[in-house]
Short mmCIF file of C-alpha atoms in Angstrom, two decimals:
data_model
loop_
_atom_site.label_atom_id
_atom_site.label_comp_id
_atom_site.label_asym_id
_atom_site.label_seq_id
_atom_site.Cartn_x
_atom_site.Cartn_y
_atom_site.Cartn_z
CA MET A 1 53.73 -145.39 68.72
CA THR A 2 53.30 -141.87 70.03
CA ASP A 3 50.26 -140.60 71.93
CA VAL A 4 47.43 -140.78 69.36
CA ARG A 5 44.19 -138.94 70.05
CA ILE A 6 41.27 -139.33 67.64
CA CYS A 7 37.97 -137.47 67.68
CA PHE A 8 35.20 -139.49 66.00
CA VAL A 9 32.61 -136.89 65.04
CA GLY A 10 29.28 -137.91 63.56
CA ASP A 11 25.76 -139.14 64.08
CA SER A 12 23.95 -142.03 65.78
CA PHE A 13 25.99 -144.65 63.93
CA THR A 14 29.13 -143.05 65.33
CA ALA A 15 27.52 -143.10 68.78
CA GLY A 16 26.72 -146.81 68.37
CA VAL A 17 22.96 -146.56 68.83
CA GLY A 18 21.33 -149.99 69.00
CA ASP A 19 24.44 -151.91 70.05
CA PRO A 20 23.74 -153.89 73.26
CA ASP A 21 27.50 -154.13 73.79
CA SER A 22 27.76 -150.32 73.79
CA LEU A 23 30.78 -150.37 71.47
CA GLY A 24 29.43 -149.49 68.05
CA TRP A 25 31.90 -149.38 65.19
CA VAL A 26 34.01 -146.72 66.90
CA GLY A 27 34.63 -148.85 69.99
CA ARG A 28 35.52 -151.87 67.87
CA VAL A 29 37.91 -149.88 65.68
CA ALA A 30 39.52 -148.46 68.84
CA GLN A 31 39.90 -151.99 70.26
CA GLU A 32 41.69 -153.24 67.16
CA THR A 33 43.87 -150.15 67.12
CA HIS A 34 44.91 -150.76 70.72
CA ARG A 35 45.70 -154.38 69.88
CA ALA A 36 48.04 -153.11 67.15
CA GLY A 37 50.07 -151.36 69.83
CA VAL A 38 48.81 -147.82 69.24
CA LEU A 39 48.56 -145.69 72.38
CA LEU A 40 45.10 -144.41 71.51
CA THR A 41 42.70 -142.04 73.23
CA SER A 42 39.38 -142.08 71.35
CA TYR A 43 36.69 -139.45 71.79
CA ASN A 44 33.24 -140.49 70.59
CA LEU A 45 31.43 -137.32 69.51
CA GLY A 46 28.44 -138.95 67.85
CA VAL A 47 25.02 -137.35 68.34
CA ARG A 48 21.77 -139.04 67.39
CA ARG A 49 19.84 -137.46 64.47
CA ASP A 50 22.70 -135.10 63.67
CA THR A 51 23.07 -134.03 60.05
CA SER A 52 26.23 -132.65 58.46
CA LEU A 53 25.02 -129.14 59.35
CA ASP A 54 24.55 -130.11 62.99
CA VAL A 55 28.05 -131.57 63.08
CA GLN A 56 29.45 -128.46 61.42
CA ALA A 57 27.79 -126.21 64.02
CA ARG A 58 29.32 -127.95 67.03
CA PHE A 59 32.56 -129.22 65.54
CA VAL A 60 35.14 -126.59 66.46
CA GLN A 61 34.04 -126.12 70.06
CA GLU A 62 33.92 -129.85 70.79
CA VAL A 63 37.13 -130.73 68.98
CA GLN A 64 39.31 -127.91 70.29
CA ARG A 65 38.71 -129.02 73.86
CA ARG A 66 40.21 -132.42 73.03
CA LEU A 67 43.36 -131.44 71.18
CA ALA A 68 46.55 -131.96 73.16
CA ALA A 69 49.87 -130.24 72.55
CA GLY A 70 52.52 -132.76 71.57
CA ALA A 71 50.02 -135.52 70.75
CA ASP A 72 49.23 -137.01 67.34
CA ASN A 73 45.77 -135.41 67.08
CA ARG A 74 43.49 -136.82 64.37
CA MET A 75 39.89 -136.57 63.16
CA VAL A 76 37.34 -139.05 61.83
CA LEU A 77 34.20 -137.63 60.23
CA SER A 78 31.08 -139.67 59.48
CA PHE A 79 27.62 -138.42 58.56
CA GLY A 80 25.08 -138.41 55.74
CA THR A 81 22.37 -140.94 56.56
CA ASN A 82 20.31 -138.29 58.36
CA ASP A 83 21.00 -135.76 55.60
CA THR A 84 19.33 -138.05 53.06
CA GLN A 85 16.33 -138.88 55.26
CA LEU A 86 13.00 -137.57 53.97
CA GLU A 87 11.02 -135.17 56.15
CA ASN A 88 7.86 -133.53 54.81
CA GLY A 89 8.70 -134.78 51.33
CA SER A 90 12.24 -133.37 51.17
CA VAL A 91 15.66 -134.54 52.30
CA ARG A 92 16.79 -132.97 55.55
CA VAL A 93 19.94 -131.60 53.89
CA GLU A 94 20.46 -131.21 50.15
CA PRO A 95 23.55 -133.00 48.78
CA LEU A 96 25.34 -129.78 47.82
CA ALA A 97 24.87 -128.46 51.36
CA THR A 98 26.28 -131.71 52.77
CA LEU A 99 29.32 -131.36 50.53
CA ALA A 100 29.77 -127.73 51.53
CA ALA A 101 29.70 -128.67 55.22
CA LEU A 102 32.21 -131.46 54.68
CA ALA A 103 34.47 -129.18 52.65
CA ASP A 104 34.39 -126.60 55.44
CA LEU A 105 35.34 -129.20 58.05
CA LEU A 106 38.14 -130.58 55.89
CA GLU A 107 39.51 -127.08 55.35
CA TRP A 108 39.54 -126.50 59.11
CA THR A 109 41.36 -129.75 59.81
CA ARG A 110 43.83 -128.99 57.01
CA GLU A 111 44.56 -125.53 58.41
CA HIS A 112 45.14 -127.06 61.86
CA ARG A 113 47.26 -129.88 60.43
CA LEU A 114 44.96 -132.61 61.72
CA PRO A 115 45.05 -135.84 59.67
CA THR A 116 41.45 -136.66 58.78
CA PHE A 117 39.68 -139.87 57.76
CA VAL A 118 36.14 -139.83 56.35
CA VAL A 119 33.73 -142.74 56.84
CA GLY A 120 30.77 -142.81 54.48
CA PRO A 121 27.16 -143.09 55.68
CA PRO A 122 25.81 -146.62 56.27
CA PRO A 123 22.74 -147.93 54.43
CA VAL A 124 19.33 -148.61 55.97
CA VAL A 125 16.49 -151.01 55.11
CA ASP A 126 14.68 -148.57 52.82
CA ASP A 127 15.88 -149.00 49.24
CA ALA A 128 14.84 -145.50 48.13
CA HIS A 129 16.82 -144.01 51.01
CA ASN A 130 19.77 -146.21 50.08
CA HIS A 131 19.66 -144.91 46.50
CA ARG A 132 20.08 -141.38 47.83
CA LEU A 133 22.88 -142.60 50.11
CA LEU A 134 24.73 -144.17 47.19
CA GLU A 135 24.48 -140.94 45.21
CA LEU A 136 25.77 -138.92 48.18
CA THR A 137 28.58 -141.42 48.71
CA ALA A 138 29.74 -140.92 45.13
CA LEU A 139 29.83 -137.16 45.65
CA ILE A 140 31.75 -137.49 48.91
CA ARG A 141 34.22 -139.80 47.19
CA GLU A 142 34.90 -137.14 44.55
CA LEU A 143 35.36 -134.39 47.14
CA THR A 144 37.70 -136.37 49.37
CA LYS A 145 39.72 -137.52 46.37
CA ARG A 146 40.25 -133.92 45.28
CA ARG A 147 41.29 -133.01 48.83
CA GLY A 148 43.61 -136.00 49.18
CA VAL A 149 41.67 -137.22 52.24
CA PRO A 150 41.19 -140.96 52.82
CA PHE A 151 37.58 -142.07 52.49
CA VAL A 152 35.92 -145.43 53.02
CA PRO A 153 32.52 -145.83 51.28
CA ILE A 154 30.20 -147.79 53.55
CA ALA A 155 26.90 -147.77 51.67
CA PRO A 156 28.19 -149.68 48.60
CA VAL A 157 29.88 -152.23 50.85
CA LEU A 158 26.88 -153.01 53.08
CA ALA A 159 23.78 -152.17 51.01
CA GLU A 160 23.61 -155.67 49.51
CA SER A 161 24.84 -157.53 52.60
CA THR A 162 22.22 -160.00 53.84
CA ARG A 163 23.90 -160.03 57.27
CA TRP A 164 23.66 -156.24 57.51
CA ARG A 165 20.00 -156.24 56.47
CA ALA A 166 19.23 -159.00 58.95
CA GLU A 167 20.79 -156.92 61.69
CA LEU A 168 18.72 -153.87 60.75
CA SER A 169 15.52 -155.90 60.71
CA THR A 170 16.01 -156.83 64.36
CA GLY A 171 16.18 -153.17 65.34
CA ASP A 172 14.59 -149.95 64.12
CA GLY A 173 15.39 -150.43 60.44
CA ALA A 174 18.37 -148.10 60.55
CA HIS A 175 20.68 -149.14 63.37
CA PRO A 176 22.20 -152.62 63.65
CA ARG A 177 23.03 -154.63 66.72
CA SER A 178 26.44 -155.99 67.69
CA ALA A 179 27.10 -158.14 64.62
CA GLY A 180 26.15 -155.29 62.30
CA TYR A 181 28.50 -152.87 64.00
CA GLN A 182 31.23 -155.49 63.69
CA LEU A 183 30.62 -155.52 59.93
CA LEU A 184 30.81 -151.74 59.83
CA ALA A 185 34.01 -151.70 61.90
CA ARG A 186 35.59 -154.28 59.60
CA ALA A 187 34.75 -152.15 56.56
CA VAL A 188 36.51 -149.19 58.20
CA LEU A 189 39.55 -151.22 59.25
CA ASP A 190 39.88 -152.74 55.78
CA GLY A 191 39.21 -149.42 54.07
CA GLY A 192 42.57 -147.76 54.61
CA TRP A 193 42.59 -147.34 58.40
CA TRP A 194 46.01 -148.85 58.98
CA GLU A 195 47.61 -146.93 56.13
CA TRP A 196 46.17 -143.71 57.55
CA LEU A 197 47.66 -144.46 60.97
CA GLY A 198 50.95 -145.60 59.47
CA THR A 199 50.91 -148.95 61.25
CA ARG A 200 49.79 -152.55 60.75
CA PRO A 201 47.02 -154.55 62.42
CA ALA A 202 47.75 -156.92 65.28
CA GLY A 203 49.44 -160.05 63.98
CA GLY A 204 50.79 -158.18 60.96
CA ARG A 205 47.80 -158.99 58.73
CA ALA A 206 47.56 -156.92 55.57
#
């Protein structure tokens, strides 16, 4: 394949916080993509505690520096868990503001002809927080569907996973360790990743 360059922009999950292997889900997805024969340069632009508004504020400056003329430049966006976190009795970012930030980012990538893939926010150990995450995920699904942007919902996939919850319990209650990030990476890979890239996984598996 051609020179593929992907910016992964998001929060602490994107950065791989808590993974002793220092790969997170982004590193594991990049590994599998390389194994499929894709000449990939991956830029991890995850920042711990970032909300959608934080990502929106830094997005253009960080991304523009990494676009290359003649390359297949692409974007992956992932945020929302911090938006739905309670601080002083209120969520850090209201759902409509999260959607507005995402819509703004998707409009920018559309105008710059950058194929974009959206990864939903992962669940945590707190069930009340997860309820808010599931509601936000449904809203993000509607927005991305209207925009024709591929989206993989993570919270519904992992919220009831005993393996995921076991991973969270060994850490800070939000971030998994290696096995948890492997689960997250698998959800991304099986959630339309190969179709978005226009290729097939190593070994030709569907």
